[in-house]
């Protein structure tokens, strides 16, 4: 079963119905984001909740991704697949000077930006499936991401030449303006984003042809990263400065990689322990048997089933599981399951018939056997 199916429905996360308009989505996101922002909400679950809200909004506010989600749910190609970048334009959502918290956090177009504080680009979140083997020994992987990088032609300034960028005269490069208004007997001062330069503090007279004045261009980048051993689904790796460069220069955002560990063909994972079930025939349980199967450490896993073993019991092979983070490895735990032939031949049936008195429990002993079994279980 896919891990992603544990995720909550995006509409449910935002508390809107399936037909919600863009306006309704934004409204729901704004109020939830304010409520659960980790700087405002110290509940232990707030951080995760906040991430969940961001993700739901990123998908549903993108008409293409939303359509895909409506069709395929969380298992859609954009969702569970290799990567999907989440771009949330906080400046569009929260507008100018609305909320210091958000403008500070996301470095968007908040009203408090000044020339002395560089703007910060958006961060990117991608998902990456990694083979189960990586939990065993770590490794290195790569993702390709479409990232806004500084434009080579104008070095990110956005101007065709360095003379084509001027400091905004309306705000003197501050990016914001203070307006004084007389309201009856009061003088009201409001400060907001500069209408001339949209808060950038500079004006481009003749834009760079290559990036049309944006100062950045989208390029596909391949980024290699190391995966630590013991990794599990949901682990996030943050790479500083590998996200988008903001328009007309500034500090690049981060790249966050969320890892999804693929299933192993037969092992289940419980912390550092690896669990599997091994089907064995009745003669193997009675007489004992040694079974050899390949293992994650490239050395064969030798499973010795002792004589008189019981189906439903487990065997432990210590130290061959996953790293436990304290320099040791967990165990491999093998559950013995009784295998019976699906279609026993007539010959087998008649042979079993003759063995019945030796192998089965006679009717008049059955009650005692049940009692013994119960005693064993309770001891
Ligand atoms: Zn350029
Ligand atoms: Zn200005």
mmCIF file of C-alpha atoms and ligand atoms in Angstrom:
data_model
loop_
_atom_site.group_PDB
_atom_site.id
_atom_site.type_symbol
_atom_site.label_atom_id
_atom_site.label_comp_id
_atom_site.label_asym_id
_atom_site.label_seq_id
_atom_site.Cartn_x
_atom_site.Cartn_y
_atom_site.Cartn_z
ATOM 1 C CA UNK A 1 0.000 0.000 0.000
ATOM 2 C CA UNK A 2 1.270 3.416 -0.875
ATOM 3 C CA UNK A 3 2.472 5.565 1.955
ATOM 4 C CA UNK A 4 0.928 8.616 0.412
ATOM 5 C CA UNK A 5 -2.568 7.313 0.985
ATOM 6 C CA UNK A 6 -2.235 8.117 4.690
ATOM 7 C CA UNK A 7 -2.336 11.760 3.746
ATOM 8 C CA UNK A 8 -5.450 13.774 4.407
ATOM 9 C CA UNK A 9 -7.584 14.999 1.584
ATOM 10 C CA UNK A 10 -6.414 18.464 0.501
ATOM 11 C CA UNK A 11 -9.943 19.878 0.507
ATOM 12 C CA UNK A 12 -10.450 18.538 3.987
ATOM 13 C CA UNK A 13 -7.156 20.091 5.115
ATOM 14 C CA UNK A 14 -8.323 23.527 3.996
ATOM 15 C CA UNK A 15 -11.903 22.913 5.140
ATOM 16 C CA UNK A 16 -13.439 23.782 1.786
ATOM 17 C CA UNK A 17 -15.704 21.823 -0.530
ATOM 18 C CA UNK A 18 -14.645 20.323 -3.842
ATOM 19 C CA UNK A 19 -16.126 23.152 -5.846
ATOM 20 C CA UNK A 20 -14.342 25.889 -3.896
ATOM 21 C CA UNK A 21 -13.414 28.962 -5.933
ATOM 22 C CA UNK A 22 -9.917 30.458 -5.936
ATOM 23 C CA UNK A 23 -11.184 33.184 -3.668
ATOM 24 C CA UNK A 24 -12.546 30.688 -1.163
ATOM 25 C CA UNK A 25 -9.286 28.739 -1.253
ATOM 26 C CA UNK A 26 -7.237 31.840 -0.576
ATOM 27 C CA UNK A 27 -9.507 32.864 2.247
ATOM 28 C CA UNK A 28 -9.331 29.453 3.875
ATOM 29 C CA UNK A 29 -5.568 29.298 3.448
ATOM 30 C CA UNK A 30 -5.005 32.768 4.854
ATOM 31 C CA UNK A 31 -6.938 32.141 8.028
ATOM 32 C CA UNK A 32 -5.464 28.671 8.580
ATOM 33 C CA UNK A 33 -1.926 29.804 7.839
ATOM 34 C CA UNK A 34 -2.255 32.607 10.373
ATOM 35 C CA UNK A 35 -3.628 30.244 12.959
ATOM 36 C CA UNK A 36 -1.017 27.527 12.576
ATOM 37 C CA UNK A 37 2.053 29.496 11.724
ATOM 38 C CA UNK A 38 4.815 28.082 13.969
ATOM 39 C CA UNK A 39 5.789 31.574 15.123
ATOM 40 C CA UNK A 40 2.266 32.154 16.364
ATOM 41 C CA UNK A 41 1.266 28.718 17.460
ATOM 42 C CA UNK A 42 3.490 26.818 19.855
ATOM 43 C CA UNK A 43 1.451 23.597 19.864
ATOM 44 C CA UNK A 44 3.720 20.674 19.041
ATOM 45 C CA UNK A 45 1.605 19.714 16.024
ATOM 46 C CA UNK A 46 1.397 23.220 14.580
ATOM 47 C CA UNK A 47 4.486 22.906 12.435
ATOM 48 C CA UNK A 48 3.272 19.787 10.655
ATOM 49 C CA UNK A 49 -0.183 21.224 10.347
ATOM 50 C CA UNK A 50 1.263 24.336 8.788
ATOM 51 C CA UNK A 51 3.213 22.293 6.256
ATOM 52 C CA UNK A 52 0.102 20.314 5.444
ATOM 53 C CA UNK A 53 -1.861 23.508 4.832
ATOM 54 C CA UNK A 54 0.857 24.944 2.610
ATOM 55 C CA UNK A 55 1.025 21.797 0.556
ATOM 56 C CA UNK A 56 -2.753 21.529 0.156
ATOM 57 C CA UNK A 57 -2.935 25.128 -0.964
ATOM 58 C CA UNK A 58 -0.002 24.806 -3.343
ATOM 59 C CA UNK A 59 -1.761 21.969 -5.136
ATOM 60 C CA UNK A 60 -5.320 23.285 -5.118
ATOM 61 C CA UNK A 61 -4.401 26.820 -6.143
ATOM 62 C CA UNK A 62 -2.663 25.495 -9.255
ATOM 63 C CA UNK A 63 -5.424 24.633 -11.726
ATOM 64 C CA UNK A 64 -3.359 21.971 -13.478
ATOM 65 C CA UNK A 65 -2.290 20.265 -10.263
ATOM 66 C CA UNK A 66 -5.767 20.576 -8.846
ATOM 67 C CA UNK A 67 -7.300 18.852 -11.877
ATOM 68 C CA UNK A 68 -4.757 16.086 -11.538
ATOM 69 C CA UNK A 69 -5.448 15.733 -7.842
ATOM 70 C CA UNK A 70 -9.207 15.602 -8.490
ATOM 71 C CA UNK A 71 -8.636 12.726 -10.901
ATOM 72 C CA UNK A 72 -5.941 10.698 -9.205
ATOM 73 C CA UNK A 73 -5.913 11.831 -5.592
ATOM 74 C CA UNK A 74 -2.613 11.617 -3.749
ATOM 75 C CA UNK A 75 -1.350 8.873 -6.041
ATOM 76 C CA UNK A 76 -1.437 11.114 -9.101
ATOM 77 C CA UNK A 77 1.717 11.524 -11.154
ATOM 78 C CA UNK A 78 2.378 14.966 -9.665
ATOM 79 C CA UNK A 79 1.803 13.812 -6.124
ATOM 80 C CA UNK A 80 3.530 10.564 -5.381
ATOM 81 C CA UNK A 81 5.906 10.763 -8.307
ATOM 82 C CA UNK A 82 9.473 11.876 -8.355
ATOM 83 C CA UNK A 83 9.114 15.541 -7.771
ATOM 84 C CA UNK A 84 6.723 18.380 -7.633
ATOM 85 C CA UNK A 85 7.744 21.883 -6.811
ATOM 86 C CA UNK A 86 5.503 23.900 -4.590
ATOM 87 C CA UNK A 87 5.468 27.580 -5.287
ATOM 88 C CA UNK A 88 3.316 29.715 -3.136
ATOM 89 C CA UNK A 89 3.333 33.369 -3.988
ATOM 90 C CA UNK A 90 2.836 34.779 -0.537
ATOM 91 C CA UNK A 91 3.053 38.294 -1.806
ATOM 92 C CA UNK A 92 -0.024 37.698 -3.954
ATOM 93 C CA UNK A 93 -1.878 36.276 -1.026
ATOM 94 C CA UNK A 94 -1.045 38.600 1.757
ATOM 95 C CA UNK A 95 -0.553 41.700 -0.278
ATOM 96 C CA UNK A 96 1.459 44.654 0.832
ATOM 97 C CA UNK A 97 2.143 45.489 4.412
ATOM 98 C CA UNK A 98 -0.666 43.247 5.588
ATOM 99 C CA UNK A 99 1.130 41.021 7.899
ATOM 100 C CA UNK A 100 4.678 41.463 9.117
ATOM 101 C CA UNK A 101 4.855 37.888 10.105
ATOM 102 C CA UNK A 102 4.418 36.641 6.584
ATOM 103 C CA UNK A 103 6.471 39.238 4.866
ATOM 104 C CA UNK A 104 9.358 38.528 7.205
ATOM 105 C CA UNK A 105 9.052 34.830 6.942
ATOM 106 C CA UNK A 106 8.688 34.446 3.242
ATOM 107 C CA UNK A 107 10.568 37.501 2.130
ATOM 108 C CA UNK A 108 7.783 38.251 -0.277
ATOM 109 C CA UNK A 109 6.596 41.680 -1.207
ATOM 110 C CA UNK A 110 5.788 42.728 2.324
ATOM 111 C CA UNK A 111 5.749 46.389 3.077
ATOM 112 C CA UNK A 112 8.664 46.326 5.452
ATOM 113 C CA UNK A 113 11.276 45.609 2.860
ATOM 114 C CA UNK A 114 14.023 48.142 2.625
ATOM 115 C CA UNK A 115 17.104 48.578 0.541
ATOM 116 C CA UNK A 116 19.264 47.373 3.367
ATOM 117 C CA UNK A 117 17.457 44.066 3.650
ATOM 118 C CA UNK A 118 17.818 41.824 0.659
ATOM 119 C CA UNK A 119 14.765 40.052 -0.581
ATOM 120 C CA UNK A 120 14.633 36.301 -0.410
ATOM 121 C CA UNK A 121 13.527 33.929 -3.122
ATOM 122 C CA UNK A 122 10.891 31.273 -2.739
ATOM 123 C CA UNK A 123 11.744 27.880 -1.423
ATOM 124 C CA UNK A 124 11.054 24.725 -3.378
ATOM 125 C CA UNK A 125 9.718 21.480 -2.028
ATOM 126 C CA UNK A 126 10.241 18.315 -4.034
ATOM 127 C CA UNK A 127 9.443 14.712 -3.277
ATOM 128 C CA UNK A 128 11.826 11.953 -4.112
ATOM 129 C CA UNK A 129 11.344 8.217 -3.993
ATOM 130 C CA UNK A 130 14.399 6.349 -2.829
ATOM 131 C CA UNK A 131 15.131 2.632 -2.849
ATOM 132 C CA UNK A 132 14.718 0.688 0.393
ATOM 133 C CA UNK A 133 18.411 -0.169 0.337
ATOM 134 C CA UNK A 134 19.164 3.444 1.345
ATOM 135 C CA UNK A 135 17.590 2.843 4.747
ATOM 136 C CA UNK A 136 20.141 0.104 5.171
ATOM 137 C CA UNK A 137 23.313 1.927 4.194
ATOM 138 C CA UNK A 138 22.500 5.472 3.057
ATOM 139 C CA UNK A 139 23.683 6.665 -0.326
ATOM 140 C CA UNK A 140 23.478 9.492 -2.749
ATOM 141 C CA UNK A 141 20.610 10.517 -5.003
ATOM 142 C CA UNK A 142 19.722 13.361 -7.308
ATOM 143 C CA UNK A 143 16.692 15.436 -8.153
ATOM 144 C CA UNK A 144 16.120 17.735 -11.091
ATOM 145 C CA UNK A 145 14.329 20.948 -10.336
ATOM 146 C CA UNK A 146 13.267 23.919 -12.432
ATOM 147 C CA UNK A 147 14.833 26.773 -10.531
ATOM 148 C CA UNK A 148 14.915 30.510 -11.067
ATOM 149 C CA UNK A 149 18.607 31.363 -11.304
ATOM 150 C CA UNK A 150 20.208 34.759 -11.660
ATOM 151 C CA UNK A 151 20.173 35.891 -15.308
ATOM 152 C CA UNK A 152 23.671 35.646 -16.820
ATOM 153 C CA UNK A 153 23.177 38.535 -19.238
ATOM 154 C CA UNK A 154 22.415 41.179 -16.616
ATOM 155 C CA UNK A 155 23.895 39.464 -13.516
ATOM 156 C CA UNK A 156 20.452 39.564 -11.977
ATOM 157 C CA UNK A 157 19.944 43.330 -12.104
ATOM 158 C CA UNK A 158 17.212 43.141 -14.749
ATOM 159 C CA UNK A 159 18.630 46.094 -16.685
ATOM 160 C CA UNK A 160 20.143 45.882 -20.165
ATOM 161 C CA UNK A 161 23.233 47.664 -18.791
ATOM 162 C CA UNK A 162 24.121 48.818 -15.309
ATOM 163 C CA UNK A 163 22.948 52.335 -16.244
ATOM 164 C CA UNK A 164 19.486 51.006 -16.945
ATOM 165 C CA UNK A 165 18.701 50.419 -13.284
ATOM 166 C CA UNK A 166 17.896 53.482 -11.230
ATOM 167 C CA UNK A 167 16.993 53.984 -7.625
ATOM 168 C CA UNK A 168 13.276 54.687 -7.357
ATOM 169 C CA UNK A 169 12.734 58.392 -6.776
ATOM 170 C CA UNK A 170 9.283 57.986 -5.217
ATOM 171 C CA UNK A 171 10.553 55.979 -2.251
ATOM 172 C CA UNK A 172 14.249 56.851 -2.575
ATOM 173 C CA UNK A 173 15.013 53.191 -2.813
ATOM 174 C CA UNK A 174 13.205 52.290 0.394
ATOM 175 C CA UNK A 175 10.521 50.242 -1.319
ATOM 176 C CA UNK A 176 7.852 51.739 0.878
ATOM 177 C CA UNK A 177 6.193 55.081 1.265
ATOM 178 C CA UNK A 178 4.559 56.804 4.214
ATOM 179 C CA UNK A 179 1.445 58.788 3.527
ATOM 180 C CA UNK A 180 0.008 61.382 5.840
ATOM 181 C CA UNK A 181 -3.692 62.029 5.701
ATOM 182 C CA UNK A 182 -5.890 64.410 7.574
ATOM 183 C CA UNK A 183 -8.955 62.632 8.928
ATOM 184 C CA UNK A 184 -11.066 65.178 10.744
ATOM 185 C CA UNK A 185 -8.946 66.386 13.673
ATOM 186 C CA UNK A 186 -6.489 63.506 13.337
ATOM 187 C CA UNK A 187 -3.412 63.017 11.274
ATOM 188 C CA UNK A 188 -3.296 59.491 10.048
ATOM 189 C CA UNK A 189 -0.047 57.989 8.870
ATOM 190 C CA UNK A 190 -0.087 54.895 6.740
ATOM 191 C CA UNK A 191 2.881 53.162 5.350
ATOM 192 C CA UNK A 192 2.660 50.888 2.365
ATOM 193 C CA UNK A 193 4.460 49.424 -0.566
ATOM 194 C CA UNK A 194 5.801 51.971 -3.064
ATOM 195 C CA UNK A 195 3.394 52.148 -6.024
ATOM 196 C CA UNK A 196 6.128 53.218 -8.429
ATOM 197 C CA UNK A 197 8.549 50.358 -7.940
ATOM 198 C CA UNK A 198 6.246 47.783 -6.294
ATOM 199 C CA UNK A 199 8.572 47.676 -3.314
ATOM 200 C CA UNK A 200 11.716 46.839 -5.228
ATOM 201 C CA UNK A 201 13.347 50.179 -4.554
ATOM 202 C CA UNK A 202 14.592 50.436 -8.087
ATOM 203 C CA UNK A 203 13.250 51.118 -11.549
ATOM 204 C CA UNK A 204 14.413 49.437 -14.704
ATOM 205 C CA UNK A 205 14.512 51.881 -17.585
ATOM 206 C CA UNK A 206 15.644 49.505 -20.275
ATOM 207 C CA UNK A 207 15.080 45.888 -19.332
ATOM 208 C CA UNK A 208 17.513 43.110 -20.117
ATOM 209 C CA UNK A 209 16.283 41.353 -23.256
ATOM 210 C CA UNK A 210 17.236 37.938 -22.027
ATOM 211 C CA UNK A 211 15.073 37.934 -18.875
ATOM 212 C CA UNK A 212 12.707 40.823 -19.775
ATOM 213 C CA UNK A 213 13.862 42.701 -16.706
ATOM 214 C CA UNK A 214 13.122 39.965 -14.222
ATOM 215 C CA UNK A 215 16.783 39.422 -13.447
ATOM 216 C CA UNK A 216 16.335 35.667 -13.331
ATOM 217 C CA UNK A 217 15.596 32.746 -15.606
ATOM 218 C CA UNK A 218 14.222 29.311 -15.013
ATOM 219 C CA UNK A 219 16.691 26.526 -15.610
ATOM 220 C CA UNK A 220 16.592 22.826 -15.019
ATOM 221 C CA UNK A 221 19.114 21.899 -12.384
ATOM 222 C CA UNK A 222 20.259 18.510 -11.265
ATOM 223 C CA UNK A 223 21.172 18.453 -7.617
ATOM 224 C CA UNK A 224 22.906 15.547 -5.912
ATOM 225 C CA UNK A 225 22.431 14.966 -2.231
ATOM 226 C CA UNK A 226 23.372 12.434 0.378
ATOM 227 C CA UNK A 227 20.782 10.268 2.034
ATOM 228 C CA UNK A 228 21.635 9.244 5.589
ATOM 229 C CA UNK A 229 21.327 5.607 6.584
ATOM 230 C CA UNK A 230 18.250 4.774 8.625
ATOM 231 C CA UNK A 231 16.190 7.158 6.480
ATOM 232 C CA UNK A 232 12.413 6.791 6.537
ATOM 233 C CA UNK A 233 9.488 8.204 4.599
ATOM 234 C CA UNK A 234 8.730 11.809 5.483
ATOM 235 C CA UNK A 235 12.308 12.804 6.252
ATOM 236 C CA UNK A 236 13.070 16.238 4.840
ATOM 237 C CA UNK A 237 16.464 17.465 3.785
ATOM 238 C CA UNK A 238 16.901 21.204 3.515
ATOM 239 C CA UNK A 239 19.512 22.675 1.205
ATOM 240 C CA UNK A 240 20.098 26.335 1.870
ATOM 241 C CA UNK A 241 20.223 28.643 -1.115
ATOM 242 C CA UNK A 242 19.192 25.999 -3.664
ATOM 243 C CA UNK A 243 15.699 27.429 -4.160
ATOM 244 C CA UNK A 244 14.552 30.273 -6.388
ATOM 245 C CA UNK A 245 16.456 33.529 -6.725
ATOM 246 C CA UNK A 246 13.999 36.429 -6.205
ATOM 247 C CA UNK A 247 13.278 38.855 -9.059
ATOM 248 C CA UNK A 248 16.081 41.369 -9.611
ATOM 249 C CA UNK A 249 18.506 39.761 -7.245
ATOM 250 C CA UNK A 250 18.643 38.816 -3.588
ATOM 251 C CA UNK A 251 19.107 35.701 -1.529
ATOM 252 C CA UNK A 252 17.998 32.417 -3.045
ATOM 253 C CA UNK A 253 15.369 30.412 -1.161
ATOM 254 C CA UNK A 254 15.932 26.855 0.011
ATOM 255 C CA UNK A 255 15.366 23.519 -1.598
ATOM 256 C CA UNK A 256 13.592 21.050 0.594
ATOM 257 C CA UNK A 257 13.590 17.406 -0.415
ATOM 258 C CA UNK A 258 11.007 15.136 1.129
ATOM 259 C CA UNK A 259 12.043 11.519 0.935
ATOM 260 C CA UNK A 260 9.722 8.626 0.284
ATOM 261 C CA UNK A 261 11.210 5.246 1.045
ATOM 262 C CA UNK A 262 10.078 2.561 -1.369
ATOM 263 C CA UNK A 263 8.819 -0.724 -0.015
ATOM 264 C CA UNK A 264 11.071 -3.735 0.206
ATOM 265 C CA UNK A 265 9.737 -6.774 -1.665
ATOM 266 C CA UNK A 266 9.367 -8.791 1.550
ATOM 267 C CA UNK A 267 10.581 -6.895 4.582
ATOM 268 C CA UNK A 268 8.426 -4.629 6.675
ATOM 269 C CA UNK A 269 10.160 -2.109 8.841
ATOM 270 C CA UNK A 270 9.656 -1.462 12.530
ATOM 271 C CA UNK A 271 12.236 1.126 13.581
ATOM 272 C CA UNK A 272 15.559 -0.638 13.151
ATOM 273 C CA UNK A 273 13.924 -4.077 13.004
ATOM 274 C CA UNK A 274 13.174 -5.883 9.759
ATOM 275 C CA UNK A 275 10.192 -8.216 9.818
ATOM 276 C CA UNK A 276 9.316 -10.933 7.346
ATOM 277 C CA UNK A 277 7.260 -14.072 7.220
ATOM 278 C CA UNK A 278 8.655 -17.333 5.937
ATOM 279 C CA UNK A 279 6.340 -20.041 4.647
ATOM 280 C CA UNK A 280 7.570 -23.495 5.737
ATOM 281 C CA UNK A 281 6.107 -26.946 5.328
ATOM 282 C CA UNK A 282 5.076 -29.129 8.249
ATOM 283 C CA UNK A 283 8.084 -31.477 7.804
ATOM 284 C CA UNK A 284 10.436 -28.461 8.005
ATOM 285 C CA UNK A 285 8.891 -27.424 11.326
ATOM 286 C CA UNK A 286 9.114 -30.951 12.738
ATOM 287 C CA UNK A 287 12.510 -31.962 11.426
ATOM 288 C CA UNK A 288 14.204 -28.590 11.173
ATOM 289 C CA UNK A 289 15.696 -27.024 8.048
ATOM 290 C CA UNK A 290 18.178 -24.359 7.011
ATOM 291 C CA UNK A 291 17.017 -21.810 4.450
ATOM 292 C CA UNK A 292 19.282 -19.278 2.737
ATOM 293 C CA UNK A 293 17.972 -16.080 1.121
ATOM 294 C CA UNK A 294 19.743 -12.977 -0.243
ATOM 295 C CA UNK A 295 20.019 -9.993 2.111
ATOM 296 C CA UNK A 296 20.515 -6.229 2.021
ATOM 297 C CA UNK A 297 24.122 -6.518 3.188
ATOM 298 C CA UNK A 298 25.000 -8.742 0.201
ATOM 299 C CA UNK A 299 25.746 -11.617 2.537
ATOM 300 C CA UNK A 300 23.282 -14.488 2.486
ATOM 301 C CA UNK A 301 20.774 -14.563 5.305
ATOM 302 C CA UNK A 302 20.946 -18.052 6.764
ATOM 303 C CA UNK A 303 17.761 -18.978 8.604
ATOM 304 C CA UNK A 304 18.065 -22.047 10.801
ATOM 305 C CA UNK A 305 14.688 -23.503 11.662
ATOM 306 C CA UNK A 306 15.270 -25.793 14.635
ATOM 307 C CA UNK A 307 13.537 -29.163 14.859
ATOM 308 C CA UNK A 308 10.154 -29.026 16.654
ATOM 309 C CA UNK A 309 9.515 -25.399 15.698
ATOM 310 C CA UNK A 310 6.001 -24.029 15.853
ATOM 311 C CA UNK A 311 4.179 -22.103 13.187
ATOM 312 C CA UNK A 312 3.415 -18.591 14.433
ATOM 313 C CA UNK A 313 6.661 -18.389 16.390
ATOM 314 C CA UNK A 314 9.486 -16.077 15.401
ATOM 315 C CA UNK A 315 13.211 -16.489 14.885
ATOM 316 C CA UNK A 316 15.636 -13.640 15.546
ATOM 317 C CA UNK A 317 18.780 -12.956 13.612
ATOM 318 C CA UNK A 318 20.510 -10.222 15.600
ATOM 319 C CA UNK A 319 22.391 -7.277 14.091
ATOM 320 C CA UNK A 320 21.333 -7.722 10.463
ATOM 321 C CA UNK A 321 18.544 -5.119 10.480
ATOM 322 C CA UNK A 322 18.650 -1.353 9.933
ATOM 323 C CA UNK A 323 20.981 1.057 11.762
ATOM 324 C CA UNK A 324 19.438 2.156 15.054
ATOM 325 C CA UNK A 325 21.241 5.509 15.194
ATOM 326 C CA UNK A 326 23.410 4.449 18.120
ATOM 327 C CA UNK A 327 26.036 2.633 16.115
ATOM 328 C CA UNK A 328 24.270 -0.706 16.101
ATOM 329 C CA UNK A 329 21.814 -2.537 13.947
ATOM 330 C CA UNK A 330 18.417 -3.968 14.745
ATOM 331 C CA UNK A 331 17.417 -7.568 14.197
ATOM 332 C CA UNK A 332 15.846 -9.489 11.393
ATOM 333 C CA UNK A 333 12.709 -11.116 12.789
ATOM 334 C CA UNK A 334 11.286 -14.073 10.916
ATOM 335 C CA UNK A 335 7.736 -15.245 11.465
ATOM 336 C CA UNK A 336 7.259 -18.944 10.671
ATOM 337 C CA UNK A 337 4.094 -19.560 8.706
ATOM 338 C CA UNK A 338 2.760 -22.995 7.989
ATOM 339 C CA UNK A 339 2.619 -23.691 4.296
ATOM 340 C CA UNK A 340 0.124 -26.261 3.044
ATOM 341 C CA UNK A 341 -0.142 -27.342 -0.605
ATOM 342 C CA UNK A 342 -3.081 -25.602 -2.269
ATOM 343 C CA UNK A 343 -4.115 -28.701 -4.230
ATOM 344 C CA UNK A 344 -2.916 -31.839 -2.467
ATOM 345 C CA UNK A 345 -2.706 -34.843 -4.778
ATOM 346 C CA UNK A 346 -4.743 -37.985 -4.146
ATOM 347 C CA UNK A 347 -1.530 -39.773 -3.256
ATOM 348 C CA UNK A 348 -0.590 -37.115 -0.667
ATOM 349 C CA UNK A 349 -4.065 -37.287 0.828
ATOM 350 C CA UNK A 350 -3.918 -41.019 1.289
ATOM 351 C CA UNK A 351 -0.443 -40.774 2.823
ATOM 352 C CA UNK A 352 -1.641 -38.102 5.236
ATOM 353 C CA UNK A 353 -4.637 -40.252 6.117
ATOM 354 C CA UNK A 354 -2.237 -42.973 7.246
ATOM 355 C CA UNK A 355 -0.205 -40.458 9.315
ATOM 356 C CA UNK A 356 -3.230 -38.908 10.935
ATOM 357 C CA UNK A 357 -3.177 -40.939 14.088
ATOM 358 C CA UNK A 358 0.460 -39.883 14.682
ATOM 359 C CA UNK A 359 0.136 -36.204 13.773
ATOM 360 C CA UNK A 360 -3.356 -35.158 14.778
ATOM 361 C CA UNK A 361 -4.977 -34.946 18.171
ATOM 362 C CA UNK A 362 -7.610 -37.569 18.903
ATOM 363 C CA UNK A 363 -11.111 -36.378 19.770
ATOM 364 C CA UNK A 364 -10.922 -37.454 23.407
ATOM 365 C CA UNK A 365 -7.573 -35.626 23.903
ATOM 366 C CA UNK A 366 -8.747 -32.408 22.303
ATOM 367 C CA UNK A 367 -10.044 -30.736 25.453
ATOM 368 C CA UNK A 368 -6.788 -31.350 27.314
ATOM 369 C CA UNK A 369 -4.808 -29.972 24.365
ATOM 370 C CA UNK A 370 -6.901 -26.827 24.358
ATOM 371 C CA UNK A 371 -6.263 -26.395 28.078
ATOM 372 C CA UNK A 372 -2.499 -26.913 27.654
ATOM 373 C CA UNK A 373 -2.423 -24.403 24.833
ATOM 374 C CA UNK A 374 -4.234 -21.824 26.972
ATOM 375 C CA UNK A 375 -1.836 -22.439 29.877
ATOM 376 C CA UNK A 376 1.159 -21.951 27.562
ATOM 377 C CA UNK A 377 -0.258 -18.778 26.208
ATOM 378 C CA UNK A 378 -0.955 -17.334 29.652
ATOM 379 C CA UNK A 379 2.341 -18.280 31.245
HETATM 380 ZN ZN1 LIG B 1 18.715 39.538 -17.557
HETATM 381 ZN ZN1 LIG B 2 9.794 53.018 -5.050
#
